[in-house]
């Protein structure tokens, strides 16, 4: 019988057993979490219990159960200044996607059910496909048939290696408009005040470049990203801001990467991560920065650079000096309409300056990846943002870079909740 025991919070062991093993029945679901959540999370085991607030893009819950049917209720949060009240979720049963369900401000409850399930244990995965600025939602209930019971959750493949990677960034990182193309790009997702964004089904964070890269390495991951986020400022395109709105509205809708890094719940600036040691990545990919250059003239380098260095220092402190990759998007991507040629030149120079500064300070854990557009699909984009096909190209380049620069991490296994540096892995046979 396969058994894997882990200490999600670094305190006590949680034993996850394969479906073929003997696992105890429970009256309520034990939820294994991928990503940051709000709600009832056991500080000793890391397991969540209902209700749980989904906020971050491509975050997932896993549960294992028996029974012939399952019913799930998810309630979308009401629209706020910085979260528009739209949500989209993918449902997987036994690793097969069986449904995608959505909620809107006018129809805020998702009620999903599947029946006719066979005997034995089944695994349910629920994945949030949209970013927090589109909406947040609460997983309220999971109800089984009368002959069903919840089991200790089976460990997903992405958890078995102990490899963990975090992606921090902006709209390029959340998969903004990556599935919109030229047909599903109408701006129908509107905030109570401020701008409108492309329709709900134009975005699928789970197939953006970050999760695709994590899957290539069978790694657990977090996407800590927000469309419009900058590194040193909420420098927002003038076309996206109503000049009659107070400044705090823009600041709320476009937080900085440093601000979102500290948040437990994405769209709640009062909800802070209380224990960073409960989930420590060995690799962090920093992909923010483009939003600082929407408006010319750009911020002065001497004013902007300290903000980026502060973020790097904060990551080093909270995660015990992980491997950090500064990822820079190619000029062709920015030329698609996100940045002007002059703004792109500033962006590229400033990002190179960040890497130079880290090396001058002796940060050997910091690496620099300049992406290129070779083989990248640059047509048919929605709202000037990379398509799902372009995300695949970005993921392929990042994967190849990690394989070349961090080979020990790509083949190593790690304690499932320990703050082990890359060099302390156990090599796979």
mmCIF file of N, CA, C and O in Angstrom, residues 69-133:
data_model
loop_
_atom_site.group_PDB
_atom_site.id
_atom_site.type_symbol
_atom_site.label_atom_id
_atom_site.label_comp_id
_atom_site.label_asym_id
_atom_site.label_seq_id
_atom_site.Cartn_x
_atom_site.Cartn_y
_atom_site.Cartn_z
ATOM 1 N N UNK A 69 -23.126 9.992 -6.298
ATOM 2 C CA UNK A 69 -23.345 11.359 -6.786
ATOM 3 C C UNK A 69 -22.667 12.357 -5.864
ATOM 4 O O UNK A 69 -22.370 12.060 -4.707
ATOM 5 N N UNK A 70 -22.418 13.547 -6.419
ATOM 6 C CA UNK A 70 -21.805 14.632 -5.649
ATOM 7 C C UNK A 70 -22.405 15.949 -6.110
ATOM 8 O O UNK A 70 -22.672 16.143 -7.300
ATOM 9 N N UNK A 71 -22.644 16.849 -5.162
ATOM 10 C CA UNK A 71 -23.257 18.147 -5.445
ATOM 11 C C UNK A 71 -22.423 19.236 -4.781
ATOM 12 O O UNK A 71 -22.091 19.135 -3.593
ATOM 13 N N UNK A 72 -22.082 20.271 -5.550
ATOM 14 C CA UNK A 72 -21.206 21.348 -5.064
ATOM 15 C C UNK A 72 -21.922 22.684 -5.199
ATOM 16 O O UNK A 72 -22.541 22.961 -6.241
ATOM 17 N N UNK A 73 -21.829 23.508 -4.154
ATOM 18 C CA UNK A 73 -22.382 24.859 -4.189
ATOM 19 C C UNK A 73 -21.264 25.869 -3.981
ATOM 20 O O UNK A 73 -20.513 25.796 -3.002
ATOM 21 N N UNK A 74 -21.154 26.817 -4.922
ATOM 22 C CA UNK A 74 -20.172 27.904 -4.841
ATOM 23 C C UNK A 74 -20.930 29.213 -4.986
ATOM 24 O O UNK A 74 -21.704 29.386 -5.924
ATOM 25 N N UNK A 75 -20.710 30.123 -4.046
ATOM 26 C CA UNK A 75 -21.401 31.419 -4.052
ATOM 27 C C UNK A 75 -20.430 32.530 -4.400
ATOM 28 O O UNK A 75 -19.441 32.747 -3.693
ATOM 29 N N UNK A 76 -20.715 33.234 -5.480
ATOM 30 C CA UNK A 76 -19.885 34.354 -5.877
ATOM 31 C C UNK A 76 -20.044 35.528 -4.933
ATOM 32 O O UNK A 76 -21.142 35.806 -4.446
ATOM 33 N N UNK A 77 -18.939 36.217 -4.664
ATOM 34 C CA UNK A 77 -18.982 37.404 -3.808
ATOM 35 C C UNK A 77 -19.602 38.574 -4.556
ATOM 36 O O UNK A 77 -19.524 38.670 -5.781
ATOM 37 N N UNK A 78 -20.215 39.469 -3.807
ATOM 38 C CA UNK A 78 -20.818 40.654 -4.410
ATOM 39 C C UNK A 78 -19.746 41.539 -5.025
ATOM 40 O O UNK A 78 -18.608 41.576 -4.552
ATOM 41 N N UNK A 79 -20.074 42.265 -6.103
ATOM 42 C CA UNK A 79 -19.090 43.163 -6.721
ATOM 43 C C UNK A 79 -18.596 44.223 -5.743
ATOM 44 O O UNK A 79 -19.356 44.709 -4.896
ATOM 45 N N UNK A 80 -17.321 44.559 -5.857
ATOM 46 C CA UNK A 80 -16.728 45.626 -5.055
ATOM 47 C C UNK A 80 -15.938 46.535 -5.986
ATOM 48 O O UNK A 80 -15.875 46.320 -7.195
ATOM 49 N N UNK A 81 -15.307 47.534 -5.411
ATOM 50 C CA UNK A 81 -14.508 48.455 -6.218
ATOM 51 C C UNK A 81 -13.409 47.752 -6.984
ATOM 52 O O UNK A 81 -13.083 48.119 -8.110
ATOM 53 N N UNK A 82 -12.822 46.691 -6.400
ATOM 54 C CA UNK A 82 -11.681 46.042 -7.026
ATOM 55 C C UNK A 82 -11.941 44.598 -7.449
ATOM 56 O O UNK A 82 -11.028 43.900 -7.868
ATOM 57 N N UNK A 83 -13.186 44.117 -7.367
ATOM 58 C CA UNK A 83 -13.513 42.764 -7.797
ATOM 59 C C UNK A 83 -14.926 42.778 -8.370
ATOM 60 O O UNK A 83 -15.893 43.103 -7.674
ATOM 61 N N UNK A 84 -15.056 42.412 -9.659
ATOM 62 C CA UNK A 84 -16.281 42.705 -10.407
ATOM 63 C C UNK A 84 -17.426 41.727 -10.182
ATOM 64 O O UNK A 84 -18.550 41.981 -10.623
ATOM 65 N N UNK A 85 -17.185 40.575 -9.521
ATOM 66 C CA UNK A 85 -18.277 39.664 -9.213
ATOM 67 C C UNK A 85 -18.527 38.584 -10.245
ATOM 68 O O UNK A 85 -19.601 37.986 -10.279
ATOM 69 N N UNK A 86 -17.535 38.284 -11.100
ATOM 70 C CA UNK A 86 -17.654 37.235 -12.119
ATOM 71 C C UNK A 86 -16.669 36.112 -11.801
ATOM 72 O O UNK A 86 -15.506 36.365 -11.488
ATOM 73 N N UNK A 87 -17.120 34.858 -11.911
ATOM 74 C CA UNK A 87 -16.263 33.723 -11.584
ATOM 75 C C UNK A 87 -16.485 32.573 -12.565
ATOM 76 O O UNK A 87 -17.578 32.402 -13.110
ATOM 77 N N UNK A 88 -15.431 31.785 -12.729
ATOM 78 C CA UNK A 88 -15.480 30.639 -13.631
ATOM 79 C C UNK A 88 -14.638 29.513 -13.031
ATOM 80 O O UNK A 88 -13.486 29.733 -12.640
ATOM 81 N N UNK A 89 -15.222 28.310 -12.950
ATOM 82 C CA UNK A 89 -14.555 27.173 -12.321
ATOM 83 C C UNK A 89 -14.591 25.958 -13.228
ATOM 84 O O UNK A 89 -15.590 25.706 -13.913
ATOM 85 N N UNK A 90 -13.512 25.194 -13.200
ATOM 86 C CA UNK A 90 -13.458 23.895 -13.881
ATOM 87 C C UNK A 90 -13.589 22.796 -12.833
ATOM 88 O O UNK A 90 -13.000 22.882 -11.748
ATOM 89 N N UNK A 91 -14.355 21.768 -13.162
ATOM 90 C CA UNK A 91 -14.575 20.626 -12.272
ATOM 91 C C UNK A 91 -13.963 19.383 -12.924
ATOM 92 O O UNK A 91 -14.216 19.094 -14.091
ATOM 93 N N UNK A 92 -13.157 18.666 -12.132
ATOM 94 C CA UNK A 92 -12.515 17.444 -12.599
ATOM 95 C C UNK A 92 -12.926 16.300 -11.669
ATOM 96 O O UNK A 92 -12.880 16.449 -10.447
ATOM 97 N N UNK A 93 -13.300 15.179 -12.238
ATOM 98 C CA UNK A 93 -13.559 13.963 -11.472
ATOM 99 C C UNK A 93 -12.608 12.892 -11.971
ATOM 100 O O UNK A 93 -12.565 12.598 -13.184
ATOM 101 N N UNK A 94 -11.822 12.374 -11.060
ATOM 102 C CA UNK A 94 -10.807 11.372 -11.400
ATOM 103 C C UNK A 94 -9.896 11.855 -12.519
ATOM 104 O O UNK A 94 -9.645 11.163 -13.510
ATOM 105 N N UNK A 95 -9.444 13.105 -12.366
ATOM 106 C CA UNK A 95 -8.472 13.756 -13.249
ATOM 107 C C UNK A 95 -9.009 14.049 -14.657
ATOM 108 O O UNK A 95 -8.246 14.405 -15.553
ATOM 109 N N UNK A 96 -10.307 13.934 -14.868
ATOM 110 C CA UNK A 96 -10.918 14.260 -16.160
ATOM 111 C C UNK A 96 -11.836 15.461 -15.994
ATOM 112 O O UNK A 96 -12.722 15.453 -15.117
ATOM 113 N N UNK A 97 -11.652 16.501 -16.819
ATOM 114 C CA UNK A 97 -12.530 17.663 -16.738
ATOM 115 C C UNK A 97 -13.924 17.276 -17.202
ATOM 116 O O UNK A 97 -14.113 16.757 -18.303
ATOM 117 N N UNK A 98 -14.908 17.559 -16.346
ATOM 118 C CA UNK A 98 -16.289 17.173 -16.655
ATOM 119 C C UNK A 98 -17.213 18.371 -16.815
ATOM 120 O O UNK A 98 -18.331 18.223 -17.337
ATOM 121 N N UNK A 99 -16.785 19.558 -16.385
ATOM 122 C CA UNK A 99 -17.660 20.727 -16.501
ATOM 123 C C UNK A 99 -16.883 22.000 -16.267
ATOM 124 O O UNK A 99 -15.842 22.003 -15.594
ATOM 125 N N UNK A 100 -17.381 23.104 -16.838
ATOM 126 C CA UNK A 100 -16.963 24.460 -16.507
ATOM 127 C C UNK A 100 -18.231 25.236 -16.175
ATOM 128 O O UNK A 100 -19.187 25.242 -16.969
ATOM 129 N N UNK A 101 -18.255 25.853 -15.018
ATOM 130 C CA UNK A 101 -19.432 26.588 -14.556
ATOM 131 C C UNK A 101 -19.040 28.022 -14.202
ATOM 132 O O UNK A 101 -17.921 28.278 -13.751
ATOM 133 N N UNK A 102 -19.991 28.956 -14.400
ATOM 134 C CA UNK A 102 -19.718 30.375 -14.178
ATOM 135 C C UNK A 102 -20.759 31.009 -13.274
ATOM 136 O O UNK A 102 -21.894 30.522 -13.157
ATOM 137 N N UNK A 103 -20.368 32.103 -12.638
ATOM 138 C CA UNK A 103 -21.301 32.940 -11.887
ATOM 139 C C UNK A 103 -21.106 34.389 -12.290
ATOM 140 O O UNK A 103 -20.018 34.787 -12.713
ATOM 141 N N UNK A 104 -22.173 35.169 -12.188
ATOM 142 C CA UNK A 104 -22.148 36.592 -12.528
ATOM 143 C C UNK A 104 -22.824 37.359 -11.396
ATOM 144 O O UNK A 104 -23.464 36.755 -10.524
ATOM 145 N N UNK A 105 -22.733 38.681 -11.388
ATOM 146 C CA UNK A 105 -23.420 39.439 -10.338
ATOM 147 C C UNK A 105 -24.927 39.186 -10.301
ATOM 148 O O UNK A 105 -25.537 39.216 -9.225
ATOM 149 N N UNK A 106 -25.532 38.900 -11.443
ATOM 150 C CA UNK A 106 -26.982 38.670 -11.478
ATOM 151 C C UNK A 106 -27.356 37.213 -11.244
ATOM 152 O O UNK A 106 -28.523 36.899 -10.981
ATOM 153 N N UNK A 107 -26.393 36.317 -11.338
ATOM 154 C CA UNK A 107 -26.629 34.885 -11.098
ATOM 155 C C UNK A 107 -25.398 34.346 -10.375
ATOM 156 O O UNK A 107 -24.531 33.709 -10.967
ATOM 157 N N UNK A 108 -25.334 34.630 -9.084
ATOM 158 C CA UNK A 108 -24.073 34.503 -8.352
ATOM 159 C C UNK A 108 -23.795 33.118 -7.793
ATOM 160 O O UNK A 108 -22.691 32.882 -7.285
ATOM 161 N N UNK A 109 -24.740 32.178 -7.871
ATOM 162 C CA UNK A 109 -24.540 30.857 -7.269
ATOM 163 C C UNK A 109 -24.316 29.797 -8.338
ATOM 164 O O UNK A 109 -25.070 29.703 -9.300
ATOM 165 N N UNK A 110 -23.268 29.013 -8.146
ATOM 166 C CA UNK A 110 -23.002 27.856 -8.988
ATOM 167 C C UNK A 110 -23.472 26.618 -8.245
ATOM 168 O O UNK A 110 -23.081 26.381 -7.101
ATOM 169 N N UNK A 111 -24.332 25.838 -8.896
ATOM 170 C CA UNK A 111 -24.799 24.571 -8.341
ATOM 171 C C UNK A 111 -24.419 23.480 -9.337
ATOM 172 O O UNK A 111 -25.015 23.366 -10.412
ATOM 173 N N UNK A 112 -23.415 22.691 -9.002
ATOM 174 C CA UNK A 112 -22.938 21.657 -9.915
ATOM 175 C C UNK A 112 -23.169 20.291 -9.306
ATOM 176 O O UNK A 112 -22.928 20.073 -8.122
ATOM 177 N N UNK A 113 -23.627 19.341 -10.137
ATOM 178 C CA UNK A 113 -23.902 17.997 -9.652
ATOM 179 C C UNK A 113 -23.459 16.977 -10.689
ATOM 180 O O UNK A 113 -23.562 17.207 -11.902
ATOM 181 N N UNK A 114 -22.980 15.853 -10.211
ATOM 182 C CA UNK A 114 -22.657 14.726 -11.075
ATOM 183 C C UNK A 114 -23.178 13.461 -10.422
ATOM 184 O O UNK A 114 -22.990 13.227 -9.225
ATOM 185 N N UNK A 115 -23.867 12.646 -11.194
ATOM 186 C CA UNK A 115 -24.434 11.402 -10.680
ATOM 187 C C UNK A 115 -23.978 10.234 -11.537
ATOM 188 O O UNK A 115 -23.268 10.407 -12.539
ATOM 189 N N UNK A 116 -24.389 9.028 -11.134
ATOM 190 C CA UNK A 116 -24.029 7.829 -11.887
ATOM 191 C C UNK A 116 -22.598 7.388 -11.703
ATOM 192 O O UNK A 116 -22.058 6.662 -12.551
ATOM 193 N N UNK A 117 -21.969 7.791 -10.614
ATOM 194 C CA UNK A 117 -20.584 7.410 -10.356
ATOM 195 C C UNK A 117 -20.507 5.958 -9.908
ATOM 196 O O UNK A 117 -21.396 5.448 -9.219
ATOM 197 N N UNK A 118 -19.444 5.283 -10.272
ATOM 198 C CA UNK A 118 -19.284 3.884 -9.926
ATOM 199 C C UNK A 118 -18.800 3.676 -8.503
ATOM 200 O O UNK A 118 -18.526 4.628 -7.753
ATOM 201 N N UNK A 119 -18.667 2.425 -8.137
ATOM 202 C CA UNK A 119 -18.206 2.081 -6.796
ATOM 203 C C UNK A 119 -16.739 2.440 -6.635
ATOM 204 O O UNK A 119 -15.994 2.571 -7.609
ATOM 205 N N UNK A 120 -16.338 2.603 -5.375
ATOM 206 C CA UNK A 120 -14.943 2.896 -5.080
ATOM 207 C C UNK A 120 -14.685 4.367 -4.850
ATOM 208 O O UNK A 120 -15.609 5.197 -4.870
ATOM 209 N N UNK A 121 -13.413 4.691 -4.647
ATOM 210 C CA UNK A 121 -13.025 6.067 -4.336
ATOM 211 C C UNK A 121 -12.931 6.907 -5.602
ATOM 212 O O UNK A 121 -12.530 6.430 -6.672
ATOM 213 N N UNK A 122 -13.319 8.182 -5.477
ATOM 214 C CA UNK A 122 -13.221 9.150 -6.573
ATOM 215 C C UNK A 122 -12.524 10.404 -6.063
ATOM 216 O O UNK A 122 -12.595 10.731 -4.872
ATOM 217 N N UNK A 123 -11.892 11.110 -6.983
ATOM 218 C CA UNK A 123 -11.216 12.362 -6.644
ATOM 219 C C UNK A 123 -11.907 13.510 -7.348
ATOM 220 O O UNK A 123 -12.150 13.465 -8.552
ATOM 221 N N UNK A 124 -12.206 14.560 -6.593
ATOM 222 C CA UNK A 124 -12.791 15.783 -7.141
ATOM 223 C C UNK A 124 -11.775 16.913 -7.037
ATOM 224 O O UNK A 124 -11.182 17.128 -5.977
ATOM 225 N N UNK A 125 -11.573 17.627 -8.139
ATOM 226 C CA UNK A 125 -10.743 18.832 -8.156
ATOM 227 C C UNK A 125 -11.584 19.982 -8.674
ATOM 228 O O UNK A 125 -12.279 19.847 -9.684
ATOM 229 N N UNK A 126 -11.534 21.118 -7.990
ATOM 230 C CA UNK A 126 -12.212 22.335 -8.430
ATOM 231 C C UNK A 126 -11.140 23.409 -8.600
ATOM 232 O O UNK A 126 -10.401 23.705 -7.659
ATOM 233 N N UNK A 127 -11.060 23.984 -9.796
ATOM 234 C CA UNK A 127 -10.012 24.958 -10.115
ATOM 235 C C UNK A 127 -10.635 26.275 -10.555
ATOM 236 O O UNK A 127 -11.501 26.298 -11.431
ATOM 237 N N UNK A 128 -10.174 27.366 -9.960
ATOM 238 C CA UNK A 128 -10.648 28.702 -10.319
ATOM 239 C C UNK A 128 -9.891 29.175 -11.557
ATOM 240 O O UNK A 128 -8.667 29.206 -11.570
ATOM 241 N N UNK A 129 -10.633 29.565 -12.591
ATOM 242 C CA UNK A 129 -10.024 29.914 -13.861
ATOM 243 C C UNK A 129 -9.796 31.405 -14.036
ATOM 244 O O UNK A 129 -9.065 31.812 -14.946
ATOM 245 N N UNK A 130 -10.421 32.227 -13.224
ATOM 246 C CA UNK A 130 -10.319 33.682 -13.396
ATOM 247 C C UNK A 130 -9.531 34.316 -12.263
ATOM 248 O O UNK A 130 -9.398 33.754 -11.170
ATOM 249 N N UNK A 131 -9.041 35.514 -12.528
ATOM 250 C CA UNK A 131 -8.302 36.251 -11.510
ATOM 251 C C UNK A 131 -9.246 36.953 -10.537
ATOM 252 O O UNK A 131 -10.452 37.074 -10.767
ATOM 253 N N UNK A 132 -8.673 37.447 -9.442
ATOM 254 C CA UNK A 132 -9.479 38.024 -8.370
ATOM 255 C C UNK A 132 -10.173 39.310 -8.765
ATOM 256 O O UNK A 132 -11.247 39.615 -8.250
ATOM 257 N N UNK A 133 -9.571 40.092 -9.677
ATOM 258 C CA UNK A 133 -10.237 41.329 -10.070
ATOM 259 C C UNK A 133 -11.529 41.052 -10.829
ATOM 260 O O UNK A 133 -12.447 41.865 -10.836
#
